[in-house]
Amino acid sequence: IVAAGTMLFDQIWLGSYMSGGVGFTQYATAAYTDNILDDFTQYGVDYIKKHHGGIGKAKATQEVVNDIATEVNLYGMEQYEEFPTALESHFGGSQRASVLAAASGITTSLATCNSNAGLNGWYLSML
């Protein structure tokens, strides 16, 4: 019960109110991203296989988080610029930021097998 209350507090209060609605967007993003989130994440998986030895092989250091999250985020932003329909599909900055952050966090978690490293990748992308 305490864990559920903590999650609700974090997602409703901090996620929706404090950050301008980004929290709820994270929940809804996967349903309507038109495989764009999948593409960004697949790029990240290919990147970690090439540069970090594969899934679960990277150390959970801030340098690794910076490298992976930045690379995935830059790839995503380049794709939004190259394909205006993707930019139009994710019509608000909150949706685009959430997709980029989710891809960065997922990829970082996969590379390190560490959820805290993935969370740091998500936060880095949101900056």
mmCIF file of C-alpha atoms in Angstrom:
data_model
loop_
_atom_site.group_PDB
_atom_site.id
_atom_site.type_symbol
_atom_site.label_atom_id
_atom_site.label_comp_id
_atom_site.label_asym_id
_atom_site.label_seq_id
_atom_site.Cartn_x
_atom_site.Cartn_y
_atom_site.Cartn_z
ATOM 1 C CA ILE A 1 0.000 0.000 0.000
ATOM 2 C CA VAL A 2 2.841 2.369 0.813
ATOM 3 C CA ALA A 3 4.525 1.633 -2.526
ATOM 4 C CA ALA A 4 1.294 2.258 -4.436
ATOM 5 C CA GLY A 5 0.741 5.511 -2.553
ATOM 6 C CA THR A 6 4.286 6.620 -3.286
ATOM 7 C CA MET A 7 3.869 5.837 -6.972
ATOM 8 C CA LEU A 8 0.591 7.740 -7.149
ATOM 9 C CA PHE A 9 2.101 10.718 -5.353
ATOM 10 C CA ASP A 10 5.064 10.761 -7.702
ATOM 11 C CA GLN A 11 3.062 10.355 -10.899
ATOM 12 C CA ILE A 12 0.089 12.533 -10.092
ATOM 13 C CA TRP A 13 1.655 15.331 -8.083
ATOM 14 C CA LEU A 14 5.217 15.510 -9.346
ATOM 15 C CA GLY A 15 4.545 14.086 -12.805
ATOM 16 C CA SER A 16 1.452 16.030 -13.747
ATOM 17 C CA TYR A 17 1.502 19.166 -11.662
ATOM 18 C CA MET A 18 5.126 20.008 -11.018
ATOM 19 C CA SER A 19 6.520 19.220 -14.479
ATOM 20 C CA GLY A 20 3.680 20.519 -16.597
ATOM 21 C CA GLY A 21 1.975 17.253 -17.441
ATOM 22 C CA VAL A 22 4.928 15.140 -18.535
ATOM 23 C CA GLY A 23 4.051 12.325 -16.109
ATOM 24 C CA PHE A 24 0.773 11.334 -17.724
ATOM 25 C CA THR A 25 2.312 11.692 -21.165
ATOM 26 C CA GLN A 26 4.772 8.933 -20.283
ATOM 27 C CA TYR A 27 1.856 6.567 -19.639
ATOM 28 C CA ALA A 28 0.035 7.374 -22.861
ATOM 29 C CA THR A 29 3.053 7.723 -25.158
ATOM 30 C CA ALA A 30 3.513 4.047 -26.006
ATOM 31 C CA ALA A 31 -0.052 3.746 -27.282
ATOM 32 C CA TYR A 32 0.184 6.362 -30.015
ATOM 33 C CA THR A 33 3.813 6.786 -31.036
ATOM 34 C CA ASP A 34 3.428 4.908 -34.345
ATOM 35 C CA ASN A 35 6.500 2.711 -33.761
ATOM 36 C CA ILE A 36 8.663 5.800 -33.442
ATOM 37 C CA LEU A 37 9.602 4.891 -29.874
ATOM 38 C CA ASP A 38 10.451 1.392 -31.117
ATOM 39 C CA ASP A 39 12.717 2.832 -33.813
ATOM 40 C CA PHE A 40 14.577 5.109 -31.407
ATOM 41 C CA THR A 41 15.021 2.236 -28.952
ATOM 42 C CA GLN A 42 16.191 -0.164 -31.668
ATOM 43 C CA TYR A 43 18.780 2.395 -32.755
ATOM 44 C CA GLY A 44 19.950 2.547 -29.144
ATOM 45 C CA VAL A 45 20.179 -1.241 -28.898
ATOM 46 C CA ASP A 46 22.244 -1.340 -32.093
ATOM 47 C CA TYR A 47 24.459 1.404 -30.643
ATOM 48 C CA ILE A 48 25.099 -0.446 -27.378
ATOM 49 C CA LYS A 49 25.861 -3.665 -29.253
ATOM 50 C CA LYS A 50 28.426 -1.825 -31.372
ATOM 51 C CA HIS A 51 29.996 0.467 -28.759
ATOM 52 C CA HIS A 52 29.427 -1.208 -25.392
ATOM 53 C CA GLY A 53 29.662 -4.918 -26.130
ATOM 54 C CA GLY A 54 25.953 -5.719 -26.034
ATOM 55 C CA ILE A 55 23.009 -5.773 -23.691
ATOM 56 C CA GLY A 56 24.038 -5.863 -20.047
ATOM 57 C CA LYS A 57 27.747 -5.442 -20.778
ATOM 58 C CA ALA A 58 28.223 -1.741 -19.969
ATOM 59 C CA LYS A 59 29.126 -0.525 -16.503
ATOM 60 C CA ALA A 60 26.557 1.620 -14.745
ATOM 61 C CA THR A 61 28.635 4.798 -14.644
ATOM 62 C CA GLN A 62 27.603 8.351 -15.377
ATOM 63 C CA GLU A 63 29.939 8.414 -18.389
ATOM 64 C CA VAL A 64 28.117 5.452 -19.922
ATOM 65 C CA VAL A 65 24.744 7.036 -19.147
ATOM 66 C CA ASN A 66 25.861 10.293 -20.770
ATOM 67 C CA ASP A 67 27.144 8.502 -23.865
ATOM 68 C CA ILE A 68 24.122 6.310 -24.521
ATOM 69 C CA ALA A 69 21.376 8.755 -23.568
ATOM 70 C CA THR A 70 22.964 11.571 -25.568
ATOM 71 C CA GLU A 71 23.429 9.387 -28.649
ATOM 72 C CA VAL A 72 19.852 8.095 -28.596
ATOM 73 C CA ASN A 73 18.467 11.564 -27.915
ATOM 74 C CA LEU A 74 20.442 13.115 -30.778
ATOM 75 C CA TYR A 75 19.305 10.355 -33.137
ATOM 76 C CA GLY A 76 15.695 10.984 -32.179
ATOM 77 C CA MET A 77 15.967 14.735 -32.673
ATOM 78 C CA GLU A 78 17.588 14.188 -36.069
ATOM 79 C CA GLN A 79 14.724 11.894 -37.066
ATOM 80 C CA TYR A 80 12.156 14.486 -36.027
ATOM 81 C CA GLU A 81 13.942 17.047 -38.216
ATOM 82 C CA GLU A 82 14.359 14.672 -41.156
ATOM 83 C CA PHE A 83 10.756 13.442 -41.117
ATOM 84 C CA PRO A 84 8.330 16.314 -40.461
ATOM 85 C CA THR A 85 5.374 13.915 -40.329
ATOM 86 C CA ALA A 86 6.863 12.319 -37.210
ATOM 87 C CA LEU A 87 7.197 15.771 -35.717
ATOM 88 C CA GLU A 88 3.593 16.480 -36.630
ATOM 89 C CA SER A 89 2.391 13.145 -35.271
ATOM 90 C CA HIS A 90 3.810 14.038 -31.857
ATOM 91 C CA PHE A 91 2.191 17.440 -31.902
ATOM 92 C CA GLY A 92 3.306 18.754 -28.524
ATOM 93 C CA GLY A 93 6.739 19.278 -27.099
ATOM 94 C CA SER A 94 5.748 17.152 -24.134
ATOM 95 C CA GLN A 95 5.078 14.137 -26.364
ATOM 96 C CA ARG A 96 8.359 14.512 -28.229
ATOM 97 C CA ALA A 97 10.329 14.994 -25.023
ATOM 98 C CA SER A 98 8.691 11.939 -23.481
ATOM 99 C CA VAL A 99 9.413 9.706 -26.472
ATOM 100 C CA LEU A 100 13.056 10.794 -26.541
ATOM 101 C CA ALA A 101 13.400 10.355 -22.786
ATOM 102 C CA ALA A 102 11.756 6.932 -22.829
ATOM 103 C CA ALA A 103 14.058 5.711 -25.605
ATOM 104 C CA SER A 104 17.104 7.075 -23.773
ATOM 105 C CA GLY A 105 16.077 5.491 -20.496
ATOM 106 C CA ILE A 106 15.149 2.123 -21.988
ATOM 107 C CA THR A 107 18.384 1.880 -23.926
ATOM 108 C CA THR A 108 20.528 2.888 -20.959
ATOM 109 C CA SER A 109 18.774 0.329 -18.758
ATOM 110 C CA LEU A 110 19.320 -2.387 -21.339
ATOM 111 C CA ALA A 111 22.998 -1.517 -21.714
ATOM 112 C CA THR A 112 23.741 -1.586 -17.997
ATOM 113 C CA CYS A 113 21.023 -3.905 -16.610
ATOM 114 C CA ASN A 114 20.528 -1.178 -14.023
ATOM 115 C CA SER A 115 17.218 0.615 -13.616
ATOM 116 C CA ASN A 116 18.797 3.585 -11.834
ATOM 117 C CA ALA A 117 21.145 4.133 -14.763
ATOM 118 C CA GLY A 118 18.100 4.055 -17.043
ATOM 119 C CA LEU A 119 16.356 6.608 -14.877
ATOM 120 C CA ASN A 120 19.433 8.831 -15.099
ATOM 121 C CA GLY A 121 19.316 8.478 -18.895
ATOM 122 C CA TRP A 122 15.653 9.500 -18.847
ATOM 123 C CA TYR A 123 16.380 12.527 -16.679
ATOM 124 C CA LEU A 124 19.382 13.507 -18.812
ATOM 125 C CA SER A 125 17.186 13.453 -21.891
ATOM 126 C CA MET A 126 14.593 15.633 -20.167
ATOM 127 C CA LEU A 127 17.209 18.277 -19.434
#
